[in-house]
PDB file of C-alpha atoms in Angstrom:
ATOM      1  CA  ALA A   1      86.022 148.468  20.793  1.00 54.00           C
ATOM      2  CA  LEU A   2      87.206 145.218  19.277  1.00 57.00           C
ATOM      3  CA  PRO A   3      90.010 145.018  16.673  1.00 63.00           C
ATOM      4  CA  GLU A   4      88.998 144.305  13.092  1.00 69.00           C
ATOM      5  CA  LYS A   5      89.221 140.603  12.263  1.00 65.00           C
ATOM      6  CA  LYS A   6      88.492 138.662   9.102  1.00 66.00           C
ATOM      7  CA  MET A   7      86.301 135.597   9.594  1.00 65.00           C
ATOM      8  CA  VAL A   8      85.088 132.928   7.212  1.00 64.00           C
ATOM      9  CA  PHE A   9      81.716 131.330   8.002  1.00 61.00           C
ATOM     10  CA  LYS A  10      81.188 127.901   6.515  1.00 61.00           C
ATOM     11  CA  GLY A  11      78.685 125.142   7.155  1.00 58.00           C
ATOM     12  CA  LEU A  12      75.553 123.427   5.947  1.00 60.00           C
ATOM     13  CA  VAL A  13      71.996 124.464   6.814  1.00 55.00           C
ATOM     14  CA  THR A  14      69.594 121.530   6.903  1.00 58.00           C
ATOM     15  CA  ASN A  15      66.539 123.084   8.557  1.00 61.00           C
ATOM     16  CA  LYS A  16      65.030 126.474   7.883  1.00 59.00           C
ATOM     17  CA  GLU A  17      64.540 127.105  11.597  1.00 60.00           C
ATOM     18  CA  ASP A  18      68.322 126.821  12.088  1.00 58.00           C
ATOM     19  CA  MET A  19      69.151 129.544   9.569  1.00 60.00           C
ATOM     20  CA  ASN A  20      69.189 132.334  12.157  1.00 59.00           C
ATOM     21  CA  LYS A  21      71.294 130.410  14.677  1.00 62.00           C
ATOM     22  CA  LEU A  22      75.020 130.925  15.018  1.00 62.00           C
ATOM     23  CA  VAL A  23      77.270 128.974  17.365  1.00 66.00           C
ATOM     24  CA  LEU A  24      80.383 130.791  18.581  1.00 67.00           C
ATOM     25  CA  THR A  25      83.355 128.817  19.887  1.00 70.00           C
ATOM     26  CA  PRO A  26      85.501 130.853  22.301  1.00 69.00           C
ATOM     27  CA  LEU A  27      89.171 131.410  21.438  1.00 75.00           C
ATOM     28  CA  ILE A  28      90.368 134.097  23.825  1.00 79.00           C
ATOM     29  CA  ARG A  29      93.835 135.663  24.037  1.00 83.00           C
ATOM     30  CA  TYR A  30      94.466 136.354  27.713  1.00 82.00           C
ATOM     31  CA  PRO A  31      97.472 138.571  28.651  1.00 85.00           C
ATOM     32  CA  LEU A  32      99.740 136.923  31.194  1.00 86.00           C
ATOM     33  CA  LEU A  33     102.124 139.235  33.056  1.00 88.00           C
ATOM     34  CA  GLY A  34     105.501 138.247  34.478  1.00 86.00           C
ATOM     35  CA  GLY A  35     105.490 136.473  37.816  1.00 89.00           C
ATOM     36  CA  SER A  36     102.138 134.801  37.185  1.00 92.00           C
ATOM     37  CA  ALA A  37     100.711 131.503  36.038  1.00 90.00           C
ATOM     38  CA  LEU A  38      97.463 130.064  34.731  1.00 91.00           C
ATOM     39  CA  ILE A  39      96.568 126.660  36.091  1.00 91.00           C
ATOM     40  CA  THR A  40      93.629 124.610  34.830  1.00 91.00           C
ATOM     41  CA  PHE A  41      92.341 121.767  36.971  1.00 92.00           C
ATOM     42  CA  GLU A  42      90.398 118.757  35.755  1.00 90.00           C
ATOM     43  CA  LYS A  43      87.573 119.550  38.200  1.00 90.00           C
ATOM     44  CA  ALA A  44      85.887 122.924  38.748  1.00 92.00           C
ATOM     45  CA  GLU A  45      85.438 122.338  42.488  1.00 93.00           C
ATOM     46  CA  VAL A  46      89.216 122.162  42.935  1.00 92.00           C
ATOM     47  CA  ALA A  47      89.676 125.531  41.235  1.00 92.00           C
ATOM     48  CA  GLN A  48      86.985 127.000  43.454  1.00 92.00           C
ATOM     49  CA  ARG A  49      88.774 125.780  46.613  1.00 93.00           C
ATOM     50  CA  ILE A  50      92.072 127.286  45.460  1.00 92.00           C
ATOM     51  CA  ILE A  51      90.416 130.640  44.710  1.00 93.00           C
ATOM     52  CA  GLU A  52      88.581 130.742  48.042  1.00 92.00           C
ATOM     53  CA  ALA A  53      91.867 130.256  49.937  1.00 90.00           C
ATOM     54  CA  LYS A  54      93.254 133.375  48.156  1.00 91.00           C
ATOM     55  CA  GLU A  55      96.863 132.893  49.371  1.00 90.00           C
ATOM     56  CA  HIS A  56      99.017 129.792  49.180  1.00 90.00           C
ATOM     57  CA  MET A  57     102.438 128.973  50.642  1.00 89.00           C
ATOM     58  CA  VAL A  58     104.323 127.029  47.986  1.00 87.00           C
ATOM     59  CA  GLU A  59     107.299 124.997  49.151  1.00 83.00           C
ATOM     60  CA  LEU A  60     110.204 125.171  46.725  1.00 79.00           C
ATOM     61  CA  SER A  61     112.238 122.318  48.256  1.00 64.00           C
ATOM     62  CA  TYR A  62     110.635 118.902  48.420  1.00 51.00           C
ATOM     63  CA  GLY A  63     113.611 116.820  49.567  1.00 47.00           C
ATOM     64  CA  GLU A  64     112.681 114.857  52.688  1.00 47.00           C
ATOM     65  CA  GLU A  65     116.278 115.032  53.929  1.00 42.00           C
ATOM     66  CA  LEU A  66     116.252 118.831  54.188  1.00 42.00           C
ATOM     67  CA  GLU A  67     115.959 120.429  57.603  1.00 48.00           C
ATOM     68  CA  GLU A  68     113.124 122.873  58.269  1.00 48.00           C
ATOM     69  CA  LEU A  69     115.505 125.860  58.125  1.00 42.00           C
ATOM     70  CA  ASP A  70     116.766 124.769  54.712  1.00 48.00           C
ATOM     71  CA  ARG A  71     113.314 124.793  53.175  1.00 61.00           C
ATOM     72  CA  CYS A  72     112.166 127.777  51.113  1.00 79.00           C
ATOM     73  CA  ARG A  73     108.567 128.871  50.773  1.00 82.00           C
ATOM     74  CA  VAL A  74     106.950 131.606  48.688  1.00 86.00           C
ATOM     75  CA  ARG A  75     103.500 133.145  49.038  1.00 89.00           C
ATOM     76  CA  VAL A  76     101.371 133.365  45.862  1.00 91.00           C
ATOM     77  CA  GLN A  77      97.892 134.791  45.330  1.00 91.00           C
ATOM     78  CA  ALA A  78      95.065 132.936  43.627  1.00 92.00           C
ATOM     79  CA  ALA A  79      92.278 134.727  41.757  1.00 93.00           C
ATOM     80  CA  PRO A  80      89.522 133.777  39.312  1.00 93.00           C
ATOM     81  CA  VAL A  81      89.912 134.276  35.564  1.00 90.00           C
ATOM     82  CA  ASP A  82      87.157 136.535  34.214  1.00 88.00           C
ATOM     83  CA  VAL A  83      86.759 137.098  30.468  1.00 86.00           C
ATOM     84  CA  LEU A  84      84.244 138.778  28.176  1.00 84.00           C
ATOM     85  CA  LEU A  85      82.244 136.468  25.909  1.00 82.00           C
ATOM     86  CA  PRO A  86      79.706 137.422  23.196  1.00 79.00           C
ATOM     87  CA  SER A  87      76.113 137.101  24.367  1.00 80.00           C
ATOM     88  CA  ALA A  88      74.466 138.459  21.200  1.00 79.00           C
ATOM     89  CA  LEU A  89      75.769 138.983  17.684  1.00 77.00           C
ATOM     90  CA  GLU A  90      74.090 140.526  14.655  1.00 81.00           C
ATOM     91  CA  ILE A  91      75.686 140.500  11.211  1.00 81.00           C
ATOM     92  CA  GLY A  92      74.532 142.478   8.208  1.00 84.00           C
ATOM     93  CA  LEU A  93      75.035 140.423   5.026  1.00 84.00           C
ATOM     94  CA  THR A  94      75.635 141.798   1.534  1.00 86.00           C
ATOM     95  CA  ARG A  95      75.702 139.669  -1.616  1.00 89.00           C
ATOM     96  CA  SER A  96      78.282 140.749  -4.168  1.00 89.00           C
ATOM     97  CA  SER A  97      77.066 141.238  -7.741  1.00 90.00           C
ATOM     98  CA  ARG A  98      80.502 140.711  -9.297  1.00 93.00           C
ATOM     99  CA  SER A  99      82.079 138.009  -7.119  1.00 94.00           C
ATOM    100  CA  ILE A 100      81.834 134.229  -6.948  1.00 93.00           C
ATOM    101  CA  LEU A 101      82.976 131.743  -4.304  1.00 93.00           C
ATOM    102  CA  VAL A 102      84.871 128.782  -5.757  1.00 92.00           C
ATOM    103  CA  SER A 103      85.088 125.663  -3.557  1.00 90.00           C
ATOM    104  CA  ASP A 104      85.773 121.909  -3.771  1.00 89.00           C
ATOM    105  CA  LEU A 105      89.264 122.790  -4.962  1.00 86.00           C
ATOM    106  CA  PRO A 106      91.605 119.811  -5.480  1.00 84.00           C
ATOM    107  CA  SER A 107      94.754 119.296  -3.419  1.00 82.00           C
ATOM    108  CA  LEU A 108      97.433 119.490  -6.087  1.00 79.00           C
ATOM    109  CA  GLY A 109     100.439 120.311  -3.926  1.00 80.00           C
ATOM    110  CA  ILE A 110     101.146 123.515  -5.849  1.00 84.00           C
ATOM    111  CA  PRO A 111     101.619 127.051  -4.445  1.00 86.00           C
ATOM    112  CA  GLU A 112      98.442 129.075  -3.828  1.00 84.00           C
ATOM    113  CA  GLU A 113      99.524 131.749  -6.326  1.00 89.00           C
ATOM    114  CA  THR A 114      99.944 129.127  -9.037  1.00 88.00           C
ATOM    115  CA  LEU A 115      96.437 127.781  -8.429  1.00 89.00           C
ATOM    116  CA  LEU A 116      95.022 131.327  -8.433  1.00 91.00           C
ATOM    117  CA  ASP A 117      96.725 131.960 -11.781  1.00 91.00           C
ATOM    118  CA  LYS A 118      95.136 128.851 -13.279  1.00 91.00           C
ATOM    119  CA  LEU A 119      91.679 129.777 -11.956  1.00 92.00           C
ATOM    120  CA  GLU A 120      91.996 133.340 -13.240  1.00 92.00           C
ATOM    121  CA  LEU A 121      93.089 132.059 -16.660  1.00 92.00           C
ATOM    122  CA  PHE A 122      90.057 129.740 -16.889  1.00 92.00           C
ATOM    123  CA  PHE A 123      87.433 132.179 -15.612  1.00 93.00           C
ATOM    124  CA  SER A 124      88.710 135.109 -17.647  1.00 93.00           C
ATOM    125  CA  LYS A 125      87.708 133.393 -20.895  1.00 92.00           C
ATOM    126  CA  THR A 126      84.250 134.185 -22.283  1.00 91.00           C
ATOM    127  CA  LYS A 127      83.975 130.709 -23.811  1.00 92.00           C
ATOM    128  CA  ASN A 128      83.992 129.346 -20.273  1.00 91.00           C
ATOM    129  CA  GLY A 129      81.243 131.760 -19.236  1.00 91.00           C
ATOM    130  CA  GLY A 130      83.683 134.121 -17.517  1.00 91.00           C
ATOM    131  CA  GLY A 131      85.142 137.558 -18.092  1.00 92.00           C
ATOM    132  CA  GLU A 132      88.006 139.789 -17.043  1.00 93.00           C
ATOM    133  CA  VAL A 133      89.008 138.985 -13.425  1.00 93.00           C
ATOM    134  CA  GLU A 134      89.584 142.089 -11.345  1.00 94.00           C
ATOM    135  CA  SER A 135      90.863 140.362  -8.206  1.00 93.00           C
ATOM    136  CA  ARG A 136      91.296 136.947  -6.646  1.00 91.00           C
ATOM    137  CA  GLU A 137      91.715 135.938  -3.019  1.00 90.00           C
ATOM    138  CA  PHE A 138      92.415 132.697  -1.181  1.00 88.00           C
ATOM    139  CA  LEU A 139      90.304 132.588   1.992  1.00 84.00           C
ATOM    140  CA  ASP A 140      92.383 131.531   4.973  1.00 74.00           C
ATOM    141  CA  ASP A 141      91.598 128.152   6.562  1.00 68.00           C
ATOM    142  CA  SER A 142      88.665 127.487   4.228  1.00 72.00           C
ATOM    143  CA  GLY A 143      90.220 126.152   1.041  1.00 79.00           C
ATOM    144  CA  GLN A 144      87.987 128.484  -0.987  1.00 88.00           C
ATOM    145  CA  VAL A 145      88.695 131.246  -3.463  1.00 91.00           C
ATOM    146  CA  VAL A 146      86.850 134.494  -4.150  1.00 93.00           C
ATOM    147  CA  LEU A 147      87.022 135.731  -7.742  1.00 94.00           C
ATOM    148  CA  THR A 148      85.781 139.241  -8.534  1.00 94.00           C
ATOM    149  CA  PHE A 149      85.018 140.171 -12.130  1.00 95.00           C
ATOM    150  CA  ALA A 150      85.573 143.600 -13.664  1.00 92.00           C
ATOM    151  CA  ARG A 151      81.972 143.982 -14.860  1.00 92.00           C
ATOM    152  CA  ASP A 152      78.438 143.066 -13.868  1.00 91.00           C
ATOM    153  CA  GLY A 153      76.554 140.177 -15.443  1.00 91.00           C
ATOM    154  CA  VAL A 154      79.350 137.603 -15.317  1.00 93.00           C
ATOM    155  CA  ALA A 155      78.953 136.209 -11.800  1.00 93.00           C
ATOM    156  CA  GLU A 156      75.199 135.427 -11.802  1.00 94.00           C
ATOM    157  CA  PRO A 157      75.176 132.926 -14.730  1.00 93.00           C
ATOM    158  CA  LEU A 158      78.111 131.077 -13.184  1.00 94.00           C
ATOM    159  CA  ILE A 159      76.358 130.925  -9.812  1.00 93.00           C
ATOM    160  CA  ALA A 160      73.191 129.648 -11.484  1.00 93.00           C
ATOM    161  CA  ARG A 161      75.148 126.724 -12.930  1.00 92.00           C
ATOM    162  CA  GLY A 162      76.214 125.658  -9.428  1.00 91.00           C
ATOM    163  CA  HIS A 163      79.134 123.545 -10.671  1.00 93.00           C
ATOM    164  CA  ILE A 164      81.610 123.835 -13.494  1.00 92.00           C
ATOM    165  CA  GLN A 165      84.293 121.592 -14.972  1.00 92.00           C
ATOM    166  CA  VAL A 166      87.620 123.448 -14.765  1.00 89.00           C
ATOM    167  CA  LEU A 167      90.761 122.368 -16.579  1.00 84.00           C
ATOM    168  CA  ILE A 168      93.741 122.606 -14.222  1.00 82.00           C
ATOM    169  CA  GLY A 169      96.916 121.251 -15.720  1.00 75.00           C
ATOM    170  CA  LYS A 170      95.983 118.162 -17.713  1.00 81.00           C
ATOM    171  CA  ARG A 171      92.895 117.184 -15.703  1.00 86.00           C
ATOM    172  CA  GLU A 172      89.385 118.516 -15.301  1.00 89.00           C
ATOM    173  CA  TYR A 173      87.953 119.076 -11.840  1.00 90.00           C
ATOM    174  CA  LYS A 174      84.338 119.697 -10.874  1.00 92.00           C
ATOM    175  CA  LEU A 175      84.329 122.895  -8.809  1.00 93.00           C
ATOM    176  CA  LYS A 176      81.417 124.365  -6.897  1.00 93.00           C
ATOM    177  CA  ILE A 177      80.331 127.947  -7.641  1.00 93.00           C
ATOM    178  CA  SER A 178      78.430 129.815  -4.937  1.00 92.00           C
ATOM    179  CA  PRO A 179      77.393 133.424  -4.346  1.00 92.00           C
ATOM    180  CA  CYS A 180      79.892 135.518  -2.409  1.00 89.00           C
ATOM    181  CA  VAL A 181      78.335 137.038   0.699  1.00 86.00           C
ATOM    182  CA  SER A 182      80.225 139.495   2.896  1.00 82.00           C
ATOM    183  CA  GLY A 183      79.123 140.692   6.300  1.00 80.00           C
ATOM    184  CA  ASP A 184      79.746 143.356   8.897  1.00 81.00           C
ATOM    185  CA  VAL A 185      79.046 143.080  12.604  1.00 80.00           C
ATOM    186  CA  THR A 186      76.173 145.494  13.247  1.00 83.00           C
ATOM    187  CA  ASN A 187      75.640 144.652  16.916  1.00 84.00           C
ATOM    188  CA  LEU A 188      77.818 142.824  19.431  1.00 83.00           C
ATOM    189  CA  GLN A 189      76.947 142.427  23.095  1.00 85.00           C
ATOM    190  CA  LEU A 190      79.413 141.023  25.616  1.00 85.00           C
ATOM    191  CA  GLN A 191      78.913 139.624  29.070  1.00 85.00           C
ATOM    192  CA  PRO A 192      81.495 138.725  31.746  1.00 87.00           C
ATOM    193  CA  SER A 193      82.104 135.028  32.201  1.00 86.00           C
ATOM    194  CA  ARG A 194      84.257 133.200  34.762  1.00 88.00           C
ATOM    195  CA  CYS A 195      86.416 130.246  33.753  1.00 88.00           C
ATOM    196  CA  PRO A 196      85.220 127.462  36.069  1.00 89.00           C
ATOM    197  CA  ARG A 197      88.391 125.324  36.027  1.00 90.00           C
ATOM    198  CA  THR A 198      91.171 127.895  35.589  1.00 91.00           C
ATOM    199  CA  VAL A 199      92.954 129.935  38.294  1.00 92.00           C
ATOM    200  CA  LEU A 200      95.315 132.902  37.980  1.00 93.00           C
ATOM    201  CA  LEU A 201      98.347 132.703  40.290  1.00 91.00           C
ATOM    202  CA  SER A 202     100.290 135.947  40.814  1.00 92.00           C
ATOM    203  CA  GLY A 203     103.151 137.283  42.915  1.00 90.00           C
ATOM    204  CA  ILE A 204     105.486 134.415  41.928  1.00 89.00           C
ATOM    205  CA  PRO A 205     109.118 135.488  42.580  1.00 87.00           C
ATOM    206  CA  ASP A 206     111.844 134.706  40.060  1.00 86.00           C
ATOM    207  CA  VAL A 207     113.803 132.328  42.291  1.00 83.00           C
ATOM    208  CA  LEU A 208     113.766 129.154  40.199  1.00 83.00           C
ATOM    209  CA  GLY A 209     114.286 128.317  36.545  1.00 83.00           C
ATOM    210  CA  GLU A 210     111.170 128.398  34.375  1.00 88.00           C
ATOM    211  CA  GLU A 211     110.785 124.626  33.994  1.00 89.00           C
ATOM    212  CA  LEU A 212     111.598 123.925  37.657  1.00 88.00           C
ATOM    213  CA  MET A 213     109.109 126.552  38.869  1.00 89.00           C
ATOM    214  CA  ARG A 214     106.414 125.142  36.592  1.00 89.00           C
ATOM    215  CA  ASP A 215     107.003 121.645  37.975  1.00 90.00           C
ATOM    216  CA  THR A 216     107.049 122.961  41.551  1.00 90.00           C
ATOM    217  CA  LEU A 217     103.709 124.754  41.139  1.00 91.00           C
ATOM    218  CA  GLU A 218     102.118 121.693  39.578  1.00 91.00           C
ATOM    219  CA  ILE A 219     103.407 119.422  42.351  1.00 89.00           C
ATOM    220  CA  HIS A 220     102.043 121.785  45.016  1.00 90.00           C
ATOM    221  CA  PHE A 221      98.593 122.346  43.545  1.00 90.00           C
ATOM    222  CA  GLN A 222      97.886 118.743  42.653  1.00 90.00           C
ATOM    223  CA  LYS A 223      98.221 117.665  46.302  1.00 88.00           C
ATOM    224  CA  ALA A 224      94.798 116.940  47.777  1.00 88.00           C
ATOM    225  CA  SER A 225      96.162 117.701  51.260  1.00 85.00           C
ATOM    226  CA  ARG A 226      96.548 121.340  50.192  1.00 85.00           C
ATOM    227  CA  GLY A 227      93.090 121.518  48.637  1.00 86.00           C
ATOM    228  CA  GLY A 228      94.412 120.824  45.158  1.00 88.00           C
ATOM    229  CA  GLY A 229      93.677 118.185  42.582  1.00 88.00           C
ATOM    230  CA  GLU A 230      94.628 116.795  39.181  1.00 91.00           C
ATOM    231  CA  VAL A 231      96.131 119.525  36.970  1.00 90.00           C
ATOM    232  CA  ASP A 232      95.024 119.619  33.338  1.00 89.00           C
ATOM    233  CA  ALA A 233      97.351 122.413  32.129  1.00 88.00           C
ATOM    234  CA  LEU A 234      99.730 125.011  33.561  1.00 91.00           C
ATOM    235  CA  ALA A 235     101.376 128.034  31.942  1.00 88.00           C
ATOM    236  CA  TYR A 236     104.001 130.060  33.855  1.00 91.00           C
ATOM    237  CA  VAL A 237     105.643 133.370  32.891  1.00 89.00           C
ATOM    238  CA  PRO A 238     108.752 134.453  34.866  1.00 91.00           C
ATOM    239  CA  ALA A 239     109.079 137.991  36.215  1.00 87.00           C
ATOM    240  CA  GLY A 240     110.222 140.529  33.630  1.00 82.00           C
ATOM    241  CA  ARG A 241     108.507 138.755  30.739  1.00 85.00           C
ATOM    242  CA  GLN A 242     105.041 138.752  29.217  1.00 83.00           C
ATOM    243  CA  ALA A 243     102.995 136.188  27.317  1.00 83.00           C
ATOM    244  CA  VAL A 244      99.558 135.605  25.841  1.00 83.00           C
ATOM    245  CA  ALA A 245      97.571 132.535  26.859  1.00 81.00           C
ATOM    246  CA  ILE A 246      95.022 131.073  24.448  1.00 79.00           C
ATOM    247  CA  LEU A 247      91.825 130.078  26.265  1.00 78.00           C
ATOM    248  CA  THR A 248      89.546 127.647  24.433  1.00 74.00           C
ATOM    249  CA  GLU A 249      86.151 126.258  25.316  1.00 66.00           C
ATOM    250  CA  ASP A 250      87.773 123.106  26.701  1.00 60.00           C
ATOM    251  CA  ALA A 251      90.154 125.070  28.937  1.00 53.00           C
ATOM    252  CA  GLY A 252      87.187 126.205  31.033  1.00 52.00           C
TER     253      GLY A 252
END
């Protein structure tokens, strides 16, 4: 079961045949336990070589002047990073009879609550085609506002107008009015997927400082003589701690 998450869908449909298509961009939170690291290479074939070797002896001292007995090596394990990605998604949509979506809001540099107060004041007046506002909500990361009226029959005429001139402060702004559509996920199918360029390293002992260990791992795994290659990103978590890595589409 997946945790409940609010999402805002926004975009522009230009062709009717595209109306039933939805593109999902992965943004995965991957738990990273202590004594492990995620390393992303620029090339997938390098990651594959590291995974196939399974175990790697990482040298912690790189000074040429050190004698063999003074050198310290640790053994770490390499494994692929497998995640679950959506393969099919169905959403049931419901159009609200009392709510409107207000967009094209100006950037006034005022607090969100202040802007919501001004919108509620305007749309609560019958002379502006509105009515009593029951609730208002700023949608995260979309710059849009949902206004819900206390009674039926107010939202539809506003939506039919499409745009409305709203007085905010001493200026009028042309705002877009759209129907408010909410949705629930009715069917979600997941399939396992392997990150082609990213490797999980585990069994890393806490023998160096965090920054020094991170540099040491990167130096080791970028050496072509050890089957490595150019490193794109590396995240290391010392033993006794935990972290969450954010995997994006680009991270591979």
